[in-house]
Amino acid sequence: MNILVVNCGSSSLKFQLIDSNTEEVLAKGICERIGIDGRIVYQKGEGEKEVTDSPMPTHKQAIQLVLNALMNEKSGVIKSLDEVGAVGHRVVHGGEKFASSIILNNEVIKGIEECNDLAPLHNPANLIGIHACKELMPGTPMVAVFDTAFHQTMPEKSYMYGLPYKYYDEYKIRRYGFHGTSHSYVSKKAAELLNQPYESMKMIVCHLGNGASICAVENGKSVDTSMGLTPLEGLVMGTRSGDIDPAIIEFIAQKEGLDITSIMNILNKESGVYGISGVSSDFRDLESAAANGDERAARALEIFRYRVLKYIGSYIAALNGVDAICFTAGLGENDPVLRSTVCNNLAYLGIEIDKEANSVRGKDIVISTPDSKVKVLVIPTNEELAIARETLALVK
Ligand code: ADP
């Protein structure tokens, strides 16, 4: 069965058509600048990327263009829409309602709408994509796969904040965690690669991209993770501050005469390694700036790595040990210096990194030495494939 995976944002829409039998990506791409002017980037298999400027005032038109591209006589991969067996939608926030993926119907859509408050930038955009697909492919089953679902197994002691309980009762203010599809995919894959039983392992997954989070996985379940009510908590990220003393908000507000919206914008978009370095949120830029003697860029990298290390340390304590530590996403997959710096600080656990394996790119690999007491792995994440698998499992 071919499964269309859709990740719909407010002005962009990423898609992949995956053959669930072979798990091959038949075609993929992105619609950008929806509602502005419109551009579709389309790639058949491993072929050349085709970029077409095309007006797309609404998401419905964007999806229509995707479907046209998939059925195009020359570069298309299907002849008719009947060849799309199901659609899997990435949905950012499932609140406490959704602890797993679910077939979309009107009631589920209403449930997702009820979570809009918790992710006002993301959920409404995800829903627009869902409605657009529903209109264009009314007979095709659709599934919602939530970023938060994997973390719904966290115990209360991990997810509760030290706030008056009524805020949890009334508004469901608690830690939810994100990147769940990735943490789940990577931890399962690591267990497979190590040939160890997923259901009885202690793992720590470091998803380090522009957005970054760490997850403690015990016996196949998320028991703690670094992001919270929103993706702002936890690690120092590309442009997000991660954990800070909440009193800083009032302090800056008073010093600079700013309102809460401006401060949240600073914490989300002007902080992190970008804010510290003043150079870039892209770690490649930071590394080259640091290599050229830029001290603030070097400091930003050091601060980022130190926070990663501290979270790993705290999760080793929470898990009372660890069998495997996994690195994934843009930086986790591509930055051997980050991995070796972090792991060298864990040498007391008997962790030893194999230099040669640590320099390999683009494949699932164990980068610790055979004698290392804790296994360390790099597992390239594949959230689209994970969404396609979840979708298939529900519609089969
Ligand atoms: P997101 O999905 O959150 O946008 P990604 O997982 O795509 O993020 O990761 C993007 C980050 O990965 C960027 O900051 C980029 O600098 C970093 N990255 C990608 N390749 C490398 C590399 N070779 N060395 C260091 N960092 C890299």
Coordinates of N, CA and C and ligand atoms in Angstrom, one line a residue, residues 14 179 207-212 238 240 273 281-285 287 328-336 361 381 383, ligand 1:
K14 N 5.2 19.6 4.0 CA 6.1 18.5 3.6 C 5.4 17.3 3.3
H179 N 8.9 15.5 19.8 CA 9.9 14.6 19.0 C 9.6 13.1 19.4
H207 N 17.9 13.7 20.6 CA 17.5 14.2 19.3 C 18.0 15.6 19.2
L208 N 19.1 15.8 18.5 CA 19.7 17.1 18.5 C 19.7 17.7 17.1
G209 N 18.7 18.6 16.9 CA 18.6 19.3 15.6 C 18.5 20.8 16.0
N210 N 17.9 21.6 15.2 CA 17.6 22.9 15.5 C 16.7 23.0 16.8
G211 N 15.7 22.2 16.8 CA 15.0 21.9 18.0 C 15.6 20.7 18.6
A212 N 15.8 20.6 19.9 CA 16.5 19.5 20.5 C 15.9 19.0 21.7
G238 N 18.8 25.8 18.9 CA 19.3 26.7 17.8 C 19.0 28.2 18.2
R240 N 16.2 28.6 20.7 CA 15.4 28.6 21.9 C 16.3 28.5 23.1
V273 N 21.9 29.0 20.9 CA 23.2 29.2 20.5 C 23.3 30.5 19.6
S281 N 22.3 30.2 14.1 CA 21.7 29.1 14.8 C 22.1 27.8 14.2
D282 N 22.8 27.9 13.1 CA 23.3 26.7 12.4 C 24.7 26.3 13.0
F283 N 24.7 25.0 13.5 CA 25.9 24.6 14.1 C 27.1 24.5 13.2
R284 N 26.9 24.4 11.9 CA 28.1 24.4 11.0 C 28.7 25.7 11.0
D285 N 27.9 26.8 11.0 CA 28.4 28.1 11.0 C 29.2 28.4 12.3
E287 N 30.6 26.2 14.2 CA 31.9 25.4 14.2 C 33.0 26.2 13.4
T328 N 20.8 11.3 17.4 CA 20.1 11.4 16.1 C 19.8 12.9 15.8
A329 N 19.2 13.1 14.6 CA 18.8 14.4 14.0 C 20.1 15.2 13.5
G330 N 19.9 16.3 12.8 CA 20.9 17.0 12.1 C 22.3 17.0 12.8
L331 N 22.3 17.4 14.0 CA 23.6 17.6 14.8 C 24.0 16.2 15.4
G332 N 23.0 15.5 16.0 CA 23.4 14.2 16.6 C 23.9 13.3 15.5
E333 N 23.4 13.3 14.3 CA 23.9 12.4 13.3 C 25.2 12.9 12.6
N334 N 25.5 14.2 12.6 CA 26.6 14.7 11.8 C 27.7 15.3 12.5
D335 N 27.7 15.4 13.8 CA 28.7 16.1 14.5 C 29.5 15.2 15.5
P336 N 30.6 14.6 14.9 CA 31.4 13.6 15.8 C 32.0 14.3 17.0
R361 N 29.2 8.4 8.5 CA 28.0 9.2 8.4 C 26.9 8.5 7.7
T381 N 17.4 9.5 12.2 CA 16.0 9.4 12.5 C 15.2 9.4 11.1
E383 N 11.3 10.2 10.7 CA 10.0 10.4 11.2 C 8.9 10.1 10.2
Ligands
ADP1 P1 15.2 20.6 12.6 O1 14.5 19.4 12.0 O2 14.9 20.8 14.0 O3 15.1 21.8 11.8 P2 17.6 19.1 11.9 O4 17.5 17.8 12.5 O5 17.5 19.2 10.4 O6 16.7 20.2 12.6 O7 19.1 19.7 12.3 C1 19.5 20.9 11.8 C2 20.8 21.3 12.6 O8 21.8 20.2 12.3 C3 21.4 22.6 12.1 O9 21.7 23.4 13.2 C4 22.7 22.1 11.4 O10 23.7 23.0 11.6 C5 23.1 20.8 12.1 N1 23.9 20.0 11.2 C6 23.6 19.5 10.0 N2 24.8 18.9 9.5 C7 25.8 19.2 10.3 C8 27.2 18.9 10.3 N3 27.7 18.3 9.3 N4 27.9 19.3 11.4 C9 27.3 20.0 12.4 N5 26.0 20.3 12.5 C10 25.3 19.9 11.5

